[in-house]
Coordinates of C-alpha atoms and ligand atoms in Angstrom, one line a residue:
M212 CA 60.2 -160.4 -25.4
F213 CA 63.4 -159.1 -26.0
L214 CA 61.8 -156.0 -27.0
L215 CA 59.6 -155.9 -24.7
K216 CA 62.0 -155.4 -21.8
S217 CA 64.1 -153.1 -23.9
I218 CA 60.8 -150.2 -23.6
P219 CA 62.4 -147.8 -20.5
K220 CA 60.8 -147.5 -17.0
V221 CA 58.7 -143.8 -17.3
D222 CA 61.0 -142.9 -13.9
K223 CA 64.4 -142.9 -15.8
F224 CA 63.4 -142.1 -19.1
I225 CA 61.8 -138.4 -17.8
Q226 CA 64.9 -137.9 -16.8
D227 CA 66.4 -136.9 -20.0
K228 CA 67.2 -133.2 -19.3
R229 CA 65.3 -132.5 -22.3
F230 CA 62.2 -132.6 -20.2
D231 CA 63.5 -130.3 -17.4
D232 CA 62.1 -127.2 -18.1
L233 CA 58.5 -129.0 -19.0
A234 CA 55.5 -129.2 -16.6
T235 CA 56.5 -133.2 -15.2
P236 CA 52.7 -133.8 -14.5
L237 CA 52.0 -134.0 -18.5
V238 CA 55.1 -135.3 -19.3
V239 CA 55.0 -138.1 -16.8
K240 CA 51.3 -138.9 -18.6
I241 CA 52.2 -138.7 -22.3
T242 CA 55.3 -140.6 -21.8
Q243 CA 52.7 -143.4 -20.3
E244 CA 51.1 -143.1 -23.3
V245 CA 53.4 -143.3 -25.8
L246 CA 55.0 -146.3 -24.1
Q247 CA 51.9 -148.2 -23.4
D248 CA 51.2 -148.0 -27.4
L249 CA 55.0 -149.0 -28.1
R250 CA 53.9 -152.1 -26.1
E251 CA 50.6 -153.3 -27.7
K252 CA 52.8 -152.3 -31.1
I253 CA 55.0 -154.5 -30.2
L254 CA 52.8 -157.0 -28.8
D255 CA 50.8 -157.3 -32.6
G256 CA 54.2 -157.5 -34.7
S257 CA 53.8 -153.8 -36.2
V258 CA 56.9 -152.5 -34.2
T259 CA 60.1 -154.7 -34.3
S260 CA 62.9 -151.9 -33.1
F261 CA 63.1 -148.7 -31.9
S262 CA 65.0 -146.4 -30.1
E263 CA 65.3 -144.2 -26.9
E264 CA 66.0 -141.1 -29.2
E265 CA 62.9 -141.3 -31.5
L266 CA 60.5 -142.1 -28.1
V267 CA 62.0 -138.7 -26.4
Q268 CA 61.1 -137.3 -30.1
T269 CA 57.7 -138.4 -29.8
V270 CA 56.8 -136.9 -26.6
L271 CA 58.6 -133.6 -27.3
Q272 CA 56.4 -133.5 -30.8
K273 CA 53.2 -134.6 -28.0
Y274 CA 53.8 -132.4 -25.7
D275 CA 54.5 -129.1 -27.9
K276 CA 51.3 -129.5 -30.1
L277 CA 49.1 -130.3 -26.5
T278 CA 50.6 -127.1 -25.5
S279 CA 50.6 -124.8 -28.5
P280 CA 47.7 -123.0 -29.0
S281 CA 45.6 -125.2 -31.4
L282 CA 43.9 -122.0 -33.3
Q283 CA 45.9 -120.5 -36.0
R284 CA 46.4 -117.3 -37.6
L285 CA 45.2 -117.3 -41.6
I286 CA 45.7 -115.2 -44.1
N287 CA 42.0 -115.3 -46.1
A288 CA 42.6 -114.9 -50.0
T289 CA 39.6 -116.4 -50.9
G290 CA 37.4 -113.3 -51.1
V291 CA 34.7 -114.1 -48.6
I292 CA 34.7 -111.3 -46.2
V293 CA 32.1 -113.1 -44.1
H294 CA 34.0 -116.6 -43.7
T295 CA 31.9 -118.9 -41.1
N296 CA 35.0 -121.3 -41.5
L297 CA 37.3 -118.7 -40.9
G298 CA 36.3 -116.5 -38.0
R299 CA 33.6 -114.6 -39.6
S300 CA 34.1 -110.8 -38.4
L301 CA 37.6 -109.6 -37.5
I302 CA 38.0 -107.6 -34.3
D303 CA 39.7 -104.5 -34.7
E304 CA 43.2 -103.9 -33.1
K305 CA 42.6 -100.3 -31.4
A306 CA 38.9 -101.3 -30.2
F307 CA 40.0 -105.0 -29.0
D308 CA 43.0 -102.9 -27.2
R309 CA 40.2 -101.0 -25.4
V310 CA 38.2 -104.2 -24.6
K311 CA 41.1 -105.6 -23.4
A312 CA 42.0 -103.2 -20.6
L313 CA 38.7 -103.3 -19.4
V314 CA 38.0 -107.3 -19.2
T315 CA 41.7 -107.3 -17.1
S316 CA 40.3 -105.8 -14.6
Y317 CA 37.0 -105.5 -12.5
N318 CA 34.4 -103.6 -13.8
D319 CA 30.8 -102.6 -13.7
L320 CA 29.0 -105.1 -15.8
E321 CA 26.2 -106.1 -13.0
Y322 CA 26.8 -103.1 -10.8
D323 CA 25.2 -99.5 -10.7
L324 CA 28.2 -97.5 -9.8
A325 CA 25.6 -94.6 -9.4
K326 CA 23.3 -96.0 -6.8
G327 CA 25.9 -98.7 -5.2
K328 CA 23.9 -101.6 -5.9
R329 CA 23.6 -104.6 -8.5
G330 CA 22.8 -103.3 -12.0
E331 CA 21.7 -104.7 -15.4
R332 CA 24.1 -106.5 -17.6
Y333 CA 22.3 -105.5 -20.7
S334 CA 22.3 -102.2 -19.7
H335 CA 25.6 -101.0 -21.4
I336 CA 24.7 -101.6 -24.9
S337 CA 21.2 -100.6 -25.0
D338 CA 21.4 -97.0 -25.1
V339 CA 23.9 -97.0 -27.9
I340 CA 22.3 -99.4 -29.5
R341 CA 18.8 -97.4 -28.9
E342 CA 20.5 -94.3 -30.4
V343 CA 21.5 -95.8 -33.6
L344 CA 18.3 -97.7 -34.5
G345 CA 15.8 -96.0 -32.6
C346 CA 14.4 -98.9 -30.8
E347 CA 12.6 -99.2 -27.6
D348 CA 14.7 -102.1 -25.5
V349 CA 17.7 -104.3 -26.6
L350 CA 18.7 -107.9 -25.6
I351 CA 22.4 -109.6 -26.5
V352 CA 22.1 -112.9 -26.5
N353 CA 25.0 -116.1 -27.2
N354 CA 24.4 -115.8 -31.4
N355 CA 21.5 -115.5 -33.6
A356 CA 20.5 -119.0 -32.7
S357 CA 20.1 -118.5 -29.5
A358 CA 17.9 -115.2 -30.7
V359 CA 15.9 -117.5 -32.4
F360 CA 15.2 -120.3 -29.7
L361 CA 14.8 -117.8 -27.0
I362 CA 11.9 -115.5 -28.7
L363 CA 9.8 -118.8 -29.8
N364 CA 10.3 -120.7 -26.3
T365 CA 9.3 -117.7 -24.5
F366 CA 6.0 -116.1 -27.3
A367 CA 5.4 -119.2 -28.9
K368 CA 5.8 -122.5 -26.8
K369 CA 3.0 -124.9 -27.4
K370 CA 1.4 -122.3 -29.4
E371 CA 1.5 -121.9 -33.4
V372 CA 3.8 -119.7 -35.2
I373 CA 2.9 -118.9 -39.0
V374 CA 5.8 -119.0 -41.2
S375 CA 6.5 -119.1 -44.9
R376 CA 7.4 -122.5 -46.5
G377 CA 9.8 -120.8 -48.5
E378 CA 11.7 -118.9 -45.9
L379 CA 12.3 -122.4 -44.0
V380 CA 16.1 -122.3 -44.2
E381 CA 19.2 -124.6 -43.6
I382 CA 21.9 -122.7 -43.4
G383 CA 25.7 -124.0 -43.0
G384 CA 26.4 -125.9 -40.2
S385 CA 23.3 -128.3 -40.8
F386 CA 21.4 -125.8 -38.8
R387 CA 18.1 -125.7 -39.2
V388 CA 15.5 -122.8 -38.8
P389 CA 12.4 -125.5 -38.7
D390 CA 14.6 -127.9 -35.9
V391 CA 15.3 -124.8 -33.7
M392 CA 11.8 -124.4 -33.9
R393 CA 10.3 -127.6 -32.9
H394 CA 13.0 -127.7 -30.5
S395 CA 12.1 -124.6 -28.5
G396 CA 8.4 -125.8 -28.1
A397 CA 6.8 -123.8 -31.0
K398 CA 4.4 -125.2 -33.8
L399 CA 5.7 -124.3 -36.7
V400 CA 2.6 -123.6 -39.6
E401 CA 4.0 -123.6 -42.8
V402 CA 1.9 -121.3 -44.8
G403 CA 1.9 -120.4 -49.1
T404 CA 4.2 -123.1 -51.3
T405 CA 8.1 -122.5 -51.9
N406 CA 8.1 -120.4 -54.6
K407 CA 5.3 -117.9 -53.4
T408 CA 3.4 -116.9 -50.4
H409 CA 1.2 -114.4 -50.1
L410 CA -1.2 -112.2 -47.1
Y411 CA -3.7 -114.0 -47.5
D412 CA -2.2 -117.6 -46.2
Y413 CA -1.2 -116.1 -43.4
E414 CA -3.7 -114.1 -42.4
D415 CA -6.0 -117.4 -43.4
N416 CA -3.9 -119.5 -41.1
I417 CA -4.7 -117.7 -38.3
T418 CA -6.6 -119.1 -35.2
K419 CA -7.3 -118.8 -31.8
K420 CA -3.5 -120.8 -31.2
T421 CA -1.7 -118.5 -33.2
S422 CA 0.9 -116.5 -31.4
M423 CA 3.5 -115.0 -34.0
L424 CA 3.6 -114.1 -37.6
M425 CA 7.2 -114.9 -38.3
K426 CA 10.0 -114.3 -41.3
V427 CA 12.7 -115.7 -41.6
H428 CA 15.8 -114.5 -43.7
K429 CA 16.6 -117.0 -47.0
S430 CA 20.1 -116.1 -46.4
N431 CA 21.9 -118.3 -48.5
Y432 CA 19.6 -118.8 -51.2
S433 CA 17.3 -116.7 -53.3
I434 CA 13.7 -117.9 -55.2
E435 CA 14.3 -116.3 -58.7
G436 CA 11.5 -116.5 -61.9
F437 CA 7.8 -116.8 -60.9
S438 CA 7.9 -115.9 -57.3
S439 CA 6.7 -113.7 -54.6
E440 CA 6.7 -113.0 -50.7
V441 CA 5.2 -111.1 -47.9
E442 CA 7.4 -107.9 -47.1
Y443 CA 8.1 -107.6 -43.8
A444 CA 5.3 -104.3 -43.3
E445 CA 2.4 -106.7 -44.7
L446 CA 3.0 -108.5 -41.9
V447 CA 3.6 -106.2 -39.4
H448 CA 0.5 -104.4 -39.9
L449 CA -1.4 -108.1 -39.9
A450 CA 0.1 -109.4 -36.6
K451 CA -0.9 -106.1 -35.3
E452 CA -4.7 -105.9 -36.3
K453 CA -4.9 -109.1 -35.1
G454 CA -3.5 -108.4 -31.7
L455 CA -0.6 -110.8 -32.4
I456 CA 3.3 -110.8 -32.3
D457 CA 5.7 -110.0 -35.3
Y458 CA 8.9 -111.2 -35.6
Y459 CA 12.2 -111.5 -38.3
D460 CA 15.2 -113.3 -38.0
M461 CA 16.7 -111.3 -40.2
G462 CA 20.2 -113.7 -40.4
S463 CA 22.2 -111.0 -40.9
G464 CA 21.5 -107.6 -40.2
H465 CA 23.5 -104.2 -40.9
L466 CA 23.7 -101.0 -39.7
V467 CA 24.9 -99.2 -42.6
D468 CA 23.5 -98.7 -46.6
L469 CA 25.7 -102.1 -48.3
P470 CA 27.9 -100.9 -51.6
Y471 CA 26.8 -102.6 -55.2
G472 CA 23.7 -102.2 -54.8
L473 CA 23.1 -105.2 -52.0
D474 CA 20.6 -102.7 -50.3
Q475 CA 18.3 -103.5 -52.7
H476 CA 18.2 -107.6 -51.8
E477 CA 19.6 -106.9 -47.9
P478 CA 18.5 -103.7 -46.1
S479 CA 19.4 -102.7 -43.5
V480 CA 17.9 -102.8 -39.8
L481 CA 17.6 -98.9 -39.8
R482 CA 15.2 -99.4 -42.5
Y483 CA 13.1 -102.0 -41.2
M484 CA 12.6 -100.4 -38.2
Q485 CA 10.8 -97.6 -39.8
H486 CA 7.7 -100.3 -39.8
E487 CA 7.9 -100.6 -35.8
P488 CA 8.3 -104.6 -35.7
S489 CA 7.4 -106.3 -32.2
L490 CA 10.9 -108.0 -32.4
L491 CA 14.0 -108.4 -34.7
S492 CA 16.9 -110.5 -34.4
F493 CA 20.3 -110.8 -36.2
S494 CA 23.7 -112.2 -35.7
G495 CA 26.7 -110.0 -34.2
D496 CA 29.5 -111.6 -36.7
K497 CA 27.9 -111.6 -40.0
L498 CA 27.7 -108.2 -41.6
L499 CA 27.5 -105.8 -38.3
G500 CA 31.5 -106.9 -38.0
S501 CA 31.5 -107.6 -34.9
V502 CA 31.2 -110.4 -31.9
Q503 CA 29.5 -113.4 -32.5
A504 CA 26.3 -112.4 -30.3
G505 CA 22.6 -112.4 -31.5
I506 CA 21.0 -109.0 -30.5
I507 CA 17.0 -108.8 -30.6
V508 CA 15.4 -105.3 -30.4
G509 CA 12.0 -104.5 -30.3
K510 CA 9.4 -103.1 -28.0
K511 CA 9.8 -103.0 -24.3
E512 CA 7.0 -105.2 -23.3
Y513 CA 8.2 -108.3 -25.2
I514 CA 12.0 -107.9 -24.0
A515 CA 11.0 -107.6 -20.7
K516 CA 9.3 -110.5 -21.0
L517 CA 12.3 -112.0 -22.9
K518 CA 14.4 -111.3 -19.5
K519 CA 12.2 -113.1 -17.5
N520 CA 12.3 -116.0 -19.3
Q521 CA 14.9 -118.8 -17.5
L522 CA 16.7 -119.7 -20.6
L523 CA 18.3 -116.6 -20.9
R524 CA 20.9 -117.3 -18.1
M525 CA 21.8 -120.5 -20.2
L526 CA 22.0 -117.9 -23.3
R527 CA 23.6 -114.9 -21.7
V528 CA 26.9 -113.2 -23.2
D529 CA 30.1 -112.3 -21.2
K530 CA 31.6 -108.9 -20.6
L531 CA 33.9 -109.4 -23.4
T532 CA 31.1 -110.1 -26.1
L533 CA 29.2 -107.0 -24.8
A534 CA 32.4 -105.0 -24.8
L535 CA 33.2 -106.1 -28.2
L536 CA 29.9 -104.9 -29.6
E537 CA 29.6 -101.7 -27.9
E538 CA 33.1 -100.4 -29.4
S539 CA 31.7 -101.7 -32.6
I540 CA 28.5 -100.0 -33.1
T541 CA 30.1 -97.1 -31.1
S542 CA 32.0 -97.2 -34.3
V543 CA 29.1 -97.3 -36.5
L544 CA 27.2 -94.5 -34.6
L545 CA 30.3 -92.3 -35.3
G546 CA 30.7 -92.8 -39.2
K547 CA 34.1 -94.5 -38.5
M548 CA 33.8 -97.2 -40.8
D549 CA 37.8 -97.9 -40.8
E550 CA 37.2 -99.2 -37.3
V551 CA 34.7 -102.4 -38.1
P552 CA 36.8 -104.5 -39.9
T553 CA 34.4 -106.4 -41.9
L554 CA 32.6 -102.7 -43.4
K555 CA 36.2 -101.2 -44.3
M556 CA 36.9 -104.5 -46.5
L557 CA 33.4 -104.4 -47.8
F558 CA 33.8 -100.8 -48.7
T559 CA 37.1 -100.9 -50.3
H560 CA 37.5 -99.9 -53.8
T561 CA 38.8 -102.0 -56.4
D562 CA 41.3 -99.9 -57.3
E563 CA 43.1 -99.8 -54.0
L564 CA 42.9 -103.7 -54.0
R565 CA 44.2 -103.5 -57.3
K566 CA 47.4 -101.7 -56.1
N567 CA 47.9 -104.2 -52.9
A568 CA 47.8 -107.2 -56.2
L569 CA 50.5 -105.4 -58.0
S570 CA 52.8 -104.8 -54.7
L571 CA 52.7 -108.7 -54.6
Q572 CA 53.2 -109.1 -58.2
D573 CA 55.9 -106.9 -58.3
A574 CA 57.8 -108.6 -55.4
I575 CA 57.5 -112.1 -56.9
S576 CA 57.9 -111.2 -60.2
D577 CA 60.9 -113.2 -60.8
I578 CA 60.1 -115.9 -59.2
C579 CA 56.8 -117.4 -60.3
E580 CA 53.9 -116.6 -63.1
S581 CA 51.3 -114.2 -62.3
E582 CA 48.3 -112.6 -63.9
L583 CA 46.1 -110.0 -62.1
I584 CA 42.5 -110.4 -62.7
E585 CA 39.3 -108.9 -62.4
T586 CA 36.7 -111.0 -60.9
R587 CA 33.6 -111.4 -58.2
T588 CA 33.7 -112.9 -55.2
V589 CA 29.9 -113.3 -52.3
I590 CA 30.4 -111.6 -49.6
G591 CA 29.4 -115.4 -47.2
G592 CA 28.2 -115.6 -43.9
G593 CA 24.8 -116.6 -44.8
T594 CA 24.2 -112.2 -46.7
T595 CA 23.4 -111.4 -50.1
P596 CA 23.0 -114.4 -51.7
N597 CA 23.7 -115.0 -55.2
R598 CA 25.0 -111.6 -54.9
T599 CA 28.7 -110.9 -55.7
I600 CA 31.0 -108.0 -55.6
P601 CA 33.5 -107.1 -57.7
S602 CA 37.4 -107.8 -56.5
I603 CA 40.7 -108.3 -57.7
A604 CA 42.9 -111.3 -57.8
L605 CA 46.6 -112.4 -58.6
T606 CA 46.1 -116.4 -60.5
I607 CA 49.7 -117.5 -59.1
R608 CA 51.6 -120.6 -60.7
I609 CA 55.0 -121.8 -59.5
K610 CA 56.6 -124.1 -61.2
D611 CA 54.5 -126.8 -63.0
Y612 CA 52.2 -127.2 -60.0
K613 CA 48.7 -128.0 -60.7
Q614 CA 46.1 -125.5 -59.3
N615 CA 45.4 -128.6 -56.5
K616 CA 48.5 -128.9 -55.0
M617 CA 49.1 -124.7 -55.6
E618 CA 46.1 -124.7 -53.2
R619 CA 47.5 -127.1 -50.5
L620 CA 51.3 -125.9 -50.4
F621 CA 49.5 -122.4 -49.7
R622 CA 47.0 -123.7 -47.2
E623 CA 49.9 -125.6 -45.4
K624 CA 51.7 -122.3 -44.5
K625 CA 48.6 -121.0 -44.0
I626 CA 47.1 -118.9 -46.7
I627 CA 43.6 -120.3 -47.8
G628 CA 43.2 -119.4 -51.7
R629 CA 40.8 -120.5 -54.3
I630 CA 40.7 -122.2 -57.3
E631 CA 38.7 -120.6 -60.3
R632 CA 38.3 -122.0 -64.0
D633 CA 41.5 -124.2 -63.4
K634 CA 43.7 -121.8 -61.9
F635 CA 44.8 -121.0 -58.3
L636 CA 44.4 -117.1 -57.0
L637 CA 44.8 -115.2 -54.0
D638 CA 41.4 -112.6 -54.1
F639 CA 42.5 -109.3 -52.4
R640 CA 39.1 -108.7 -51.0
A641 CA 39.9 -110.0 -47.3
I642 CA 43.8 -109.8 -47.4
K643 CA 45.0 -106.8 -45.6
K644 CA 47.4 -104.8 -46.9
D645 CA 50.3 -105.5 -43.8
Q646 CA 49.7 -109.1 -45.0
I647 CA 51.2 -109.0 -48.2
G648 CA 55.1 -109.4 -46.7
Q649 CA 53.8 -112.6 -45.7
I650 CA 52.8 -113.5 -49.1
I651 CA 55.7 -112.6 -50.4
K652 CA 57.7 -115.0 -48.1
V653 CA 55.6 -117.8 -48.4
V654 CA 55.8 -117.8 -52.1
K655 CA 59.4 -117.3 -52.0
E656 CA 58.9 -120.6 -49.7
I657 CA 57.2 -122.4 -52.0
A658 CA 59.4 -121.6 -55.2
D659 CA 62.5 -122.8 -53.3
V660 CA 61.6 -126.4 -52.7
Ligands
PLP273 C1 23.4 -116.5 -39.6 C2 21.6 -116.8 -39.4 C3 21.1 -117.9 -38.4 C4 22.2 -117.8 -37.0 O1 22.6 -117.0 -36.5 P1 24.0 -117.3 -35.8 O2 24.4 -115.8 -35.3 O3 25.1 -117.8 -36.8 O4 23.6 -118.0 -34.3 C5 19.8 -117.5 -37.7 N1 18.9 -117.4 -38.8 C6 19.5 -117.0 -40.5 C7 18.1 -116.4 -41.2 C8 20.7 -116.7 -40.3 O5 21.1 -116.6 -41.5

């Protein structure tokens, strides 16, 4: 067992001067793990030789990996603006700078500056949202899933909620609306059929136990052909008549009229507010284009009840969220769509995308084959299901690499593209102009190998 005996002692090993500027306790811990691993491998015969230099390198690599941030910047060349896997909506840099000044200082998050007393966390944002939406009151929670949970738990625990069978959705990350509803303590009463639900389906199922009529946005699918659903306005009307609460989980709420006729399929929150609903909820980081949050708007009496639910304490948001959300909504109020990256990308004309694509094509024309194409892309993030918007892309081919290899090589350099009809392409819908330089660099690197 000569090899076992030659394993260095930790104390001595960490004297290597390459560890001098590193945090000693962490170096010790990693060294112990590396040496233990080596010991086991020698014992089971999978290691028959090693050098101390190799061990130092292993420790340094592990140290580096642990201490550098795990989240990495990527270029989104998939064309999908609200890409949940890539962080959904981006925050505007100027807005972020303003928020930075606030969160790096003490602030009046829960302090009433005029009275010198404890204030209300949610008051900061309610004025601007009330102004934009004309609603009575507002509450912000961690995300829209929390909003659904809090609303059902508050108003429908041990009671019945009537919802259309055609709207019981499962969205990404196996978030199932019916499961969340059950966990909240609400009893789900599914009415209608998958393709058709009528107002009488709701009406006929109202019992003494019914507390709420709920509608859920069909975020990632649409039922076409022989189908019908009940308009929210009709549900609001029926709920009022029967003394019940109406609630619409809108999924991706947005505050502006969308381009490309998308509005027909996904009307803005403002349009729904005209029906004077009891409660609406939607995500902060889908088409609203802000930070992760769940926004609940509606009647004051209901929001007041939500605020009294002890669960709210677990779902409450930080100053960072409130400040970023306020920035985005103020930008919308002021008509400054340019300061909301998701909206900016959505509204960018294809002529502009074409210009960007041409500038990239021009810069890489002598390194690789590329072709500018008109394509279509989805918005993503559980918005506008099955609807596409026009976009511009460059198909790229370097050497004789197949599309899958191209996709991997770009991905390894932190550019996420997509494959369409056997071709690898970079879609310009969600690429920022100032990222083109980086893409040129990567193309050169890949072509060089
Ligand atoms: C996206 C979505 C949710 C969840 O929203 P998060 O903000 O991601 O928690 C809930 N309901 C519907 C209909 C959705 O589309």
